[in-house]
Amino acid sequence: MRVKMNKTLSDELAVALKYNDMEIPSYIKDNLSKELREYQITALKQYLLQRQKPNVNHLMFNMATGSGKTLIMAALMLDCYKRGYRDFIFFVNSLSILEKTKVNFCDSKSLKYLFKEQIMLDSTLVKINVINNFFDSRKDCINIMFSSIQGLFNTLKEERENAISLEDFENREVVFLADEAHHLNANTKNNNERELKENWEIIINKAFLKNPKNLMLEFSATIPKYDSVLEKYSDKIIFKYDLKEFHNDGFSKRIFLLKYNGLEKEERFLGSVILNLYRQLLAKEHNIFLKPVILFKSIKISESKENEEEFLRFIERLDSNLIEEFLESYAKLSKNEDDIEALFYNAREFFRAKNISSSMICENIKSLFNKFSILNVNNNEDLQKQQILLNSLESKDNPIRAIFAVDKLNEGWDVLNLFDIVRLNIGAIKESTKEAQLIGRGARYFPFILDNFGGKEREYKRKFDCDITPLRALETLSYHAASENEFINKLSSELIELGLQPPKKKVIMRLKKGIKESSFYKKAYFATNSLYKISSNNLLFKESTIKNIISKTNYLQIPLMEVKGVIEDDLMKQDLHSSRDYYKDFSFDSIPINIILKAMNTPNSIYSFKTLAKKFDIKSREEFIKKYLFKLNIKLHSRQIINNPKIKLKIAKFVLDNFKDNFCRELDSYEVGSWELKPLSLIDDKEIFGEKLDSGICNISYEWFIFDKFVGNKLEKDFLDFIESNKDRISESFSKWLIIRNERFSELVLYDDRKFLDNGSQNINYAARFEPDFYFIGNRNNEDSIICQCIIEAKGEHIELNDKWKEEFLENLLTRKPIVSKDYRMNVILNGMPFYKKDNKNFIDRFNIFLNNNFYKN
């Protein structure tokens, strides 16, 4: 029976985190080679919170395919090592995933290695040690045993020499890491009445239960929806992040179902290779290296081999006439109201603009696709070489750009540069569910940086969800299928259910032609600010930031270091009640510089001169110590003996570790950048999907409103009617003016840049994101070089109080100086209005002042 899961452990921890937030320890962040994403940070926080008072040692991370579960595993291994665990068993159903994960955890030369080259825990170098049994385990290593589920089952069931047995788990604390853990539930799906047989799930659980301190950490994108399985996991799901949430947060490609006119495979062959070349050249145009990969999918292994041979013959006889006819036909079909992707139209226009003829396209395709650039993964020959190629498809040295497969890539394939899946068979309507799941696994986002679209901060996120731009091709996975309406409709429904496609309901807001062609639109600017991570810029720390780091480290209480062999914890307990002067002041400059330098000299240390000089104004590490560290005062235990150099070194390391935590916390924090001008021409057509449309759609004929349609609620529409009723008054003051409706334009996002409020208190909403409803942009009479920008937010009374900070932020804009363009030819004056509400007296009064030009004072 299928049931809906009730409240889980994850739900409870999410609530608890709101009232008890925490930092990810530096020993985790400093030893990972990849930066943690927001949801991964949340997952780890919920785990760390649960470990404070653990009531279960069996936990499940229910996370979407492609969301970086393996990085979470690496972080958990670091934390478990810190807690005293040394032995880890990683097991999974698929051998291909097993080999891929070995590379992630063990091959420090691989681009996908997840740890820093040198792992430092408690100032000690820790190595990864791959083991086959516990005899090979070492206390100073993270010892990992890799096994398939079936292999682990066989090993534990049939005791063999030099292999692990169930008895080995009795006196050993082990962490079990189970990937694709839905395969673990073979027994749990069985009816309770059915006699339990000794299968692999029971054997593995026996090993886990041998020691109460053992940890079972499961990872799966899918939990079978059976009552016994859901009941089993209700108190174990520590974090849940499904495919829909992952996709909606922008971490995967958009999906485009491309249906061809006929059933001929040649059309799909040609369409996929043209898009492959187009994406590569489009990326190169924006200084992005991309070698797109195509997956050609068959139902049978024999058919896959035939399709590979047919593809090579097709490429060999391909000519420019065929390409020209295809592009002309499909460019016209794809350029219409309903097809926003317009991939073939954009490809044709790109080739024309770059003077790339059909003959040149043909030559390029023939050079890119040959027997050396094709891999058929159904071959069982040289599996190791095949796995290496599959795990490095993004590499410049990897020649593969076309893969022929049946089912081998259904799990554990984490390629980022897959942009086309081509379904080569026809019929088999029931395959739609399987194909939808394959698309979900293949839609991992290809990261790239564009300065005008979020820069480094949006490297791993989609950038063009609301922008109708050819660059969408770099964020879109195309699924090529024959003309089979029933299959395509069924597949589309499956993708909508998975959350990979928005509901079909959508509207396109198009920029009015007259406005787009006007000189004002082409020449005008608007101003916004931006958010950046402090670690992402090359600027030195501000003086206030350095003072903050020092103040947070100052008066640090140092635990009692070794004293004549007495165990420090016992001594502290004895002394806690006997001494009123438990801690004494100690100036850090009493420790010799050479000892502090020695404490700094650890692998991966932030205390290298190169790292420090990026944020501190220094010419040497000695200057850093004298200028900053010697300002520290610390607290030593009243019985602490400090005449021993080893004790001084321990104290120095303890202080440096804490200083580092505060230093890294500042690096991980965000700063609001200065206001900058952007051309109004960045604002273009927008598409809107789903629930947003429920608030209302109407065509807008107001000549000052830049779009042909309006989507919004009644209050927002009332505001537009208010402007229309006052347009003559506005035109008396402004020679040119427009109203922009902000529909999730990334270019129109603002951030509250007030660190302190007018009363001197710290602003808790500093760096908070704000997407205003409307922008007014205009030139006052005889002021062509000055743009007057006014920001308006329509706000219902039921949420007015929560968003009060936004209104205060808008009012604060009146105090700002004009924003000047780099060539000093254009100024933008910032204005903000009180909320537009049902009770509008305050807004109308301020609106009148605005029209009379009494807002801005020189």
GROMACS .gro file of C-alpha atoms in nm, residues 476-782:
model
  307
  476THR     CA    1   1.887   2.358  -2.155
  477LEU     CA    2   1.887   1.982  -2.196
  478SER     CA    3   1.717   1.890  -2.524
  479TYR     CA    4   1.532   1.559  -2.553
  480HIS     CA    5   1.498   1.461  -2.920
  481ALA     CA    6   1.209   1.233  -3.010
  482ALA     CA    7   1.021   1.122  -3.320
  483SER     CA    8   0.673   1.248  -3.404
  484GLU     CA    9   0.486   1.046  -3.140
  485ASN     CA   10   0.228   1.270  -2.973
  486GLU     CA   11   0.113   1.012  -2.718
  487PHE     CA   12   0.468   0.944  -2.595
  488ILE     CA   13   0.566   1.314  -2.584
  489ASN     CA   14   0.249   1.411  -2.393
  490LYS     CA   15   0.300   1.130  -2.143
  491LEU     CA   16   0.668   1.221  -2.098
  492SER     CA   17   0.579   1.587  -2.051
  493SER     CA   18   0.329   1.492  -1.777
  494GLU     CA   19   0.595   1.279  -1.607
  495LEU     CA   20   0.843   1.569  -1.612
  496ILE     CA   21   0.584   1.809  -1.468
  497GLU     CA   22   0.514   1.561  -1.188
  498LEU     CA   23   0.887   1.530  -1.113
  499GLY     CA   24   0.914   1.910  -1.103
  500LEU     CA   25   1.149   1.927  -1.403
  501GLN     CA   26   0.905   2.121  -1.620
  502PRO     CA   27   0.666   2.397  -1.519
  503PRO     CA   28   0.293   2.345  -1.568
  504LYS     CA   29   0.193   2.418  -1.925
  505LYS     CA   30   0.018   2.740  -1.829
  506LYS     CA   31   0.245   3.030  -1.923
  507VAL     CA   32   0.240   3.377  -2.070
  508ILE     CA   33   0.499   3.585  -2.254
  509MET     CA   34   0.525   3.952  -2.162
  510ARG     CA   35   0.669   4.120  -2.468
  511LEU     CA   36   0.834   4.457  -2.476
  512LYS     CA   37   0.621   4.696  -2.681
  513LYS     CA   38   0.771   4.755  -3.023
  514GLY     CA   39   0.742   5.135  -3.003
  515ILE     CA   40   0.924   5.144  -2.671
  516LYS     CA   41   1.194   4.904  -2.788
  517GLU     CA   42   1.267   5.124  -3.088
  518SER     CA   43   1.263   5.453  -2.893
  519SER     CA   44   1.583   5.649  -2.832
  520PHE     CA   45   1.499   5.676  -2.461
  521TYR     CA   46   1.492   5.297  -2.419
  522LYS     CA   47   1.822   5.265  -2.608
  523LYS     CA   48   2.003   5.542  -2.417
  524ALA     CA   49   1.852   5.538  -2.066
  525TYR     CA   50   2.002   5.376  -1.757
  526PHE     CA   51   1.878   5.253  -1.421
  527ALA     CA   52   2.071   5.188  -1.100
  528THR     CA   53   2.090   4.886  -0.870
  529ASN     CA   54   2.335   4.742  -0.619
  530SER     CA   55   2.462   4.385  -0.586
  531LEU     CA   56   2.562   4.126  -0.331
  532TYR     CA   57   2.902   3.960  -0.323
  533LYS     CA   58   3.085   3.717  -0.100
  534ILE     CA   59   3.379   3.886   0.070
  535SER     CA   60   3.608   3.598  -0.028
  536SER     CA   61   3.522   3.655  -0.397
  537ASN     CA   62   3.681   3.999  -0.428
  538ASN     CA   63   4.045   4.104  -0.425
  539LEU     CA   64   4.000   4.393  -0.181
  540LEU     CA   65   4.168   4.415   0.157
  541PHE     CA   66   3.953   4.381   0.466
  542LYS     CA   67   3.805   4.705   0.592
  543GLU     CA   68   3.938   4.828   0.926
  544SER     CA   69   3.600   4.757   1.085
  545THR     CA   70   3.613   4.395   0.964
  546ILE     CA   71   3.960   4.341   1.115
  547LYS     CA   72   3.844   4.492   1.445
  548ASN     CA   73   3.549   4.253   1.439
  549ILE     CA   74   3.777   3.949   1.390
  550ILE     CA   75   4.008   4.062   1.672
  551SER     CA   76   3.723   4.142   1.912
  552LYS     CA   77   3.566   3.797   1.857
  553THR     CA   78   3.901   3.629   1.930
  554ASN     CA   79   3.992   3.857   2.221
  555TYR     CA   80   3.970   3.720   2.577
  556LEU     CA   81   3.950   3.367   2.445
  557GLN     CA   82   3.954   3.117   2.733
  558ILE     CA   83   4.230   2.861   2.676
  559PRO     CA   84   4.170   2.514   2.823
  560LEU     CA   85   4.441   2.390   3.057
  561MET     CA   86   4.723   2.240   2.854
  562GLU     CA   87   4.937   1.946   2.979
  563VAL     CA   88   5.066   1.994   3.335
  564LYS     CA   89   5.304   1.728   3.472
  565GLY     CA   90   5.099   1.450   3.316
  566VAL     CA   91   4.776   1.546   3.495
  567ILE     CA   92   4.473   1.493   3.270
  568GLU     CA   93   4.346   1.842   3.197
  569ASP     CA   94   3.974   1.758   3.212
  570ASP     CA   95   4.004   1.610   3.561
  571LEU     CA   96   4.209   1.903   3.684
  572MET     CA   97   3.957   2.151   3.543
  573LYS     CA   98   3.671   1.972   3.722
  574GLN     CA   99   3.860   1.978   4.053
  575ASP     CA  100   3.960   2.338   4.020
  576LEU     CA  101   3.625   2.467   3.898
  577HIS     CA  102   3.485   2.499   4.249
  578SER     CA  103   3.807   2.562   4.438
  579SER     CA  104   3.946   2.869   4.265
  580ARG     CA  105   3.768   3.199   4.223
  581ASP     CA  106   4.045   3.320   3.993
  582TYR     CA  107   3.989   3.041   3.738
  583TYR     CA  108   4.124   3.239   3.438
  584LYS     CA  109   4.393   3.504   3.428
  585ASP     CA  110   4.475   3.765   3.163
  586PHE     CA  111   4.760   3.691   2.928
  587SER     CA  112   4.889   3.904   2.640
  588PHE     CA  113   4.947   3.702   2.324
  589ASP     CA  114   5.258   3.910   2.246
  590SER     CA  115   5.429   3.720   2.531
  591ILE     CA  116   5.462   3.420   2.301
  592PRO     CA  117   5.775   3.444   2.083
  593ILE     CA  118   5.721   3.513   1.712
  594ASN     CA  119   5.918   3.201   1.609
  595ILE     CA  120   5.673   2.979   1.802
  596ILE     CA  121   5.371   3.152   1.644
  597LEU     CA  122   5.527   3.108   1.299
  598LYS     CA  123   5.575   2.739   1.371
  599ALA     CA  124   5.206   2.711   1.472
  600MET     CA  125   5.116   2.874   1.140
  601ASN     CA  126   5.312   2.621   0.934
  602THR     CA  127   5.051   2.355   0.864
  603PRO     CA  128   4.935   2.226   0.521
  604ASN     CA  129   4.629   2.401   0.374
  605SER     CA  130   4.682   2.677   0.630
  606ILE     CA  131   4.520   3.015   0.580
  607TYR     CA  132   4.832   3.156   0.743
  608SER     CA  133   5.045   3.142   0.430
  609PHE     CA  134   5.166   3.488   0.331
  610LYS     CA  135   4.987   3.458  -0.006
  611THR     CA  136   4.649   3.404   0.165
  612LEU     CA  137   4.696   3.665   0.437
  613ALA     CA  138   4.818   3.934   0.196
  614LYS     CA  139   4.491   3.911   0.001
  615LYS     CA  140   4.297   4.054   0.297
  616PHE     CA  141   4.551   4.219   0.531
  617ASP     CA  142   4.779   4.510   0.449
  618ILE     CA  143   5.111   4.338   0.530
  619LYS     CA  144   5.452   4.277   0.375
  620SER     CA  145   5.539   3.965   0.577
  621ARG     CA  146   5.387   3.716   0.819
  622GLU     CA  147   5.595   3.869   1.097
  623GLU     CA  148   5.421   4.201   1.029
  624PHE     CA  149   5.084   4.024   1.045
  625ILE     CA  150   5.172   3.885   1.388
  626LYS     CA  151   5.293   4.219   1.525
  627LYS     CA  152   5.018   4.428   1.365
  628TYR     CA  153   4.719   4.207   1.444
  629LEU     CA  154   4.783   3.898   1.657
  630PHE     CA  155   4.979   4.088   1.920
  631LYS     CA  156   4.668   4.297   1.984
  632LEU     CA  157   4.503   3.988   2.132
  633ASN     CA  158   4.452   3.937   2.502
  634ILE     CA  159   4.362   3.584   2.609
  635LYS     CA  160   4.257   3.407   2.928
  636LEU     CA  161   4.476   3.130   3.071
  637HIS     CA  162   4.385   2.886   3.344
  638SER     CA  163   4.521   3.003   3.680
  639ARG     CA  164   4.731   2.684   3.709
  640GLN     CA  165   4.865   2.696   3.355
  641ILE     CA  166   5.243   2.664   3.334
  642ILE     CA  167   5.384   2.853   3.033
  643ASN     CA  168   5.761   2.821   3.064
  644ASN     CA  169   5.763   2.516   2.833
  645PRO     CA  170   5.797   2.589   2.457
  646LYS     CA  171   5.568   2.295   2.374
  647ILE     CA  172   5.294   2.444   2.593
  648LYS     CA  173   5.340   2.783   2.424
  649LEU     CA  174   5.310   2.612   2.084
  650LYS     CA  175   4.984   2.443   2.191
  651ILE     CA  176   4.844   2.774   2.317
  652ALA     CA  177   4.947   2.946   1.992
  653LYS     CA  178   4.777   2.674   1.783
  654PHE     CA  179   4.459   2.702   1.989
  655VAL     CA  180   4.446   3.080   1.946
  656LEU     CA  181   4.528   3.061   1.575
  657ASP     CA  182   4.252   2.804   1.520
  658ASN     CA  183   3.998   3.037   1.678
  659PHE     CA  184   4.130   3.342   1.491
  660LYS     CA  185   4.104   3.135   1.170
  661ASP     CA  186   3.739   3.047   1.244
  662ASN     CA  187   3.653   3.417   1.281
  663PHE     CA  188   3.862   3.507   0.977
  664CYS     CA  189   3.686   3.242   0.762
  665ARG     CA  190   3.347   3.350   0.896
  666GLU     CA  191   3.416   3.698   0.760
  667LEU     CA  192   3.531   3.552   0.426
  668ASP     CA  193   3.206   3.356   0.405
  669SER     CA  194   2.992   3.659   0.484
  670TYR     CA  195   2.828   3.882   0.225
  671GLU     CA  196   2.871   4.250   0.153
  672VAL     CA  197   2.643   4.480  -0.044
  673GLY     CA  198   2.830   4.646  -0.327
  674SER     CA  199   2.802   5.001  -0.448
  675TRP     CA  200   2.522   5.119  -0.678
  676GLU     CA  201   2.599   5.091  -1.047
  677LEU     CA  202   2.430   5.197  -1.370
  678LYS     CA  203   2.288   4.943  -1.613
  679PRO     CA  204   2.144   5.012  -1.959
  680LEU     CA  205   1.764   5.002  -1.975
  681SER     CA  206   1.800   4.789  -2.289
  682LEU     CA  207   1.879   4.492  -2.060
  683ILE     CA  208   1.506   4.474  -1.987
  684ASP     CA  209   1.345   4.258  -2.254
  685ASP     CA  210   1.069   4.000  -2.310
  686LYS     CA  211   0.977   3.776  -2.014
  687GLU     CA  212   0.792   3.450  -1.973
  688ILE     CA  213   0.589   3.362  -1.665
  689PHE     CA  214   0.470   3.018  -1.560
  690GLY     CA  215   0.226   2.846  -1.329
  691GLU     CA  216   0.090   2.982  -1.002
  692LYS     CA  217   0.198   3.339  -1.070
  693LEU     CA  218  -0.059   3.350  -1.350
  694ASP     CA  219  -0.343   3.277  -1.108
  695SER     CA  220  -0.322   3.633  -0.975
  696GLY     CA  221  -0.451   3.768  -1.307
  697ILE     CA  222  -0.344   3.848  -1.663
  698CYS     CA  223  -0.458   4.136  -1.877
  699ASN     CA  224  -0.344   4.318  -2.189
  700ILE     CA  225  -0.216   4.668  -2.118
  701SER     CA  226  -0.251   4.948  -2.371
  702TYR     CA  227  -0.104   5.223  -2.150
  703GLU     CA  228   0.166   5.371  -2.372
  704TRP     CA  229   0.404   5.434  -2.078
  705PHE     CA  230   0.395   5.068  -1.959
  706ILE     CA  231   0.679   4.882  -2.129
  707PHE     CA  232   0.508   4.540  -2.168
  708ASP     CA  233   0.209   4.438  -2.374
  709LYS     CA  234   0.064   4.236  -2.083
  710PHE     CA  235   0.037   4.271  -1.708
  711VAL     CA  236   0.043   3.983  -1.459
  712GLY     CA  237  -0.035   4.069  -1.099
  713ASN     CA  238  -0.293   4.119  -0.826
  714LYS     CA  239  -0.566   4.380  -0.799
  715LEU     CA  240  -0.364   4.620  -0.584
  716GLU     CA  241  -0.080   4.621  -0.836
  717LYS     CA  242  -0.326   4.679  -1.120
  718ASP     CA  243  -0.481   4.965  -0.917
  719PHE     CA  244  -0.138   5.127  -0.906
  720LEU     CA  245  -0.116   5.121  -1.286
  721ASP     CA  246  -0.464   5.273  -1.309
  722PHE     CA  247  -0.351   5.543  -1.064
  723ILE     CA  248  -0.053   5.626  -1.291
  724GLU     CA  249  -0.278   5.633  -1.598
  725SER     CA  250  -0.512   5.878  -1.425
  726ASN     CA  251  -0.213   6.102  -1.344
  727LYS     CA  252  -0.019   6.062  -1.667
  728ASP     CA  253  -0.082   6.419  -1.784
  729ARG     CA  254   0.054   6.560  -1.457
  730ILE     CA  255   0.359   6.333  -1.485
  731SER     CA  256   0.419   6.445  -1.844
  732GLU     CA  257   0.416   6.808  -1.733
  733SER     CA  258   0.727   6.734  -1.523
  734PHE     CA  259   0.889   6.463  -1.735
  735SER     CA  260   0.968   6.483  -2.105
  736LYS     CA  261   1.022   6.105  -2.127
  737TRP     CA  262   0.915   5.838  -1.878
  738LEU     CA  263   0.830   5.469  -1.846
  739ILE     CA  264   0.703   5.224  -1.586
  740ILE     CA  265   0.875   4.883  -1.566
  741ARG     CA  266   0.696   4.589  -1.409
  742ASN     CA  267   0.958   4.380  -1.230
  743GLU     CA  268   0.887   4.016  -1.312
  744ARG     CA  269   1.183   3.840  -1.150
  745PHE     CA  270   1.437   4.041  -1.348
  746SER     CA  271   1.775   3.955  -1.197
  747GLU     CA  272   1.890   4.297  -1.317
  748LEU     CA  273   1.630   4.476  -1.099
  749VAL     CA  274   1.706   4.302  -0.768
  750LEU     CA  275   1.814   4.529  -0.481
  751TYR     CA  276   1.984   4.460  -0.147
  752ASP     CA  277   1.938   4.658   0.172
  753ASP     CA  278   2.275   4.832   0.212
  754ARG     CA  279   2.203   5.001   0.545
  755LYS     CA  280   2.442   4.846   0.800
  756PHE     CA  281   2.298   5.071   1.069
  757LEU     CA  282   1.956   5.225   1.113
  758ASP     CA  283   1.885   5.592   1.177
  759ASN     CA  284   1.876   5.528   1.553
  760GLY     CA  285   2.227   5.382   1.542
  761SER     CA  286   2.125   5.020   1.596
  762GLN     CA  287   2.253   4.740   1.372
  763ASN     CA  288   2.027   4.660   1.078
  764ILE     CA  289   1.921   4.294   1.104
  765ASN     CA  290   1.802   4.312   0.741
  766TYR     CA  291   2.141   4.418   0.605
  767ALA     CA  292   2.202   4.241   0.270
  768ALA     CA  293   1.838   4.123   0.254
  769ARG     CA  294   1.715   4.070  -0.101
  770PHE     CA  295   1.436   4.294  -0.233
  771GLU     CA  296   1.256   4.263  -0.567
  772PRO     CA  297   1.048   4.584  -0.601
  773ASP     CA  298   0.721   4.569  -0.796
  774PHE     CA  299   0.776   4.873  -1.019
  775TYR     CA  300   1.050   5.103  -1.143
  776PHE     CA  301   0.969   5.452  -1.271
  777ILE     CA  302   1.241   5.576  -1.511
  778GLY     CA  303   1.225   5.926  -1.657
  779ASN     CA  304   1.395   6.247  -1.774
  780ARG     CA  305   1.265   6.565  -1.619
  781ASN     CA  306   1.213   6.853  -1.858
  782ASN     CA  307   1.542   6.987  -1.995
   0.00000   0.00000   0.00000
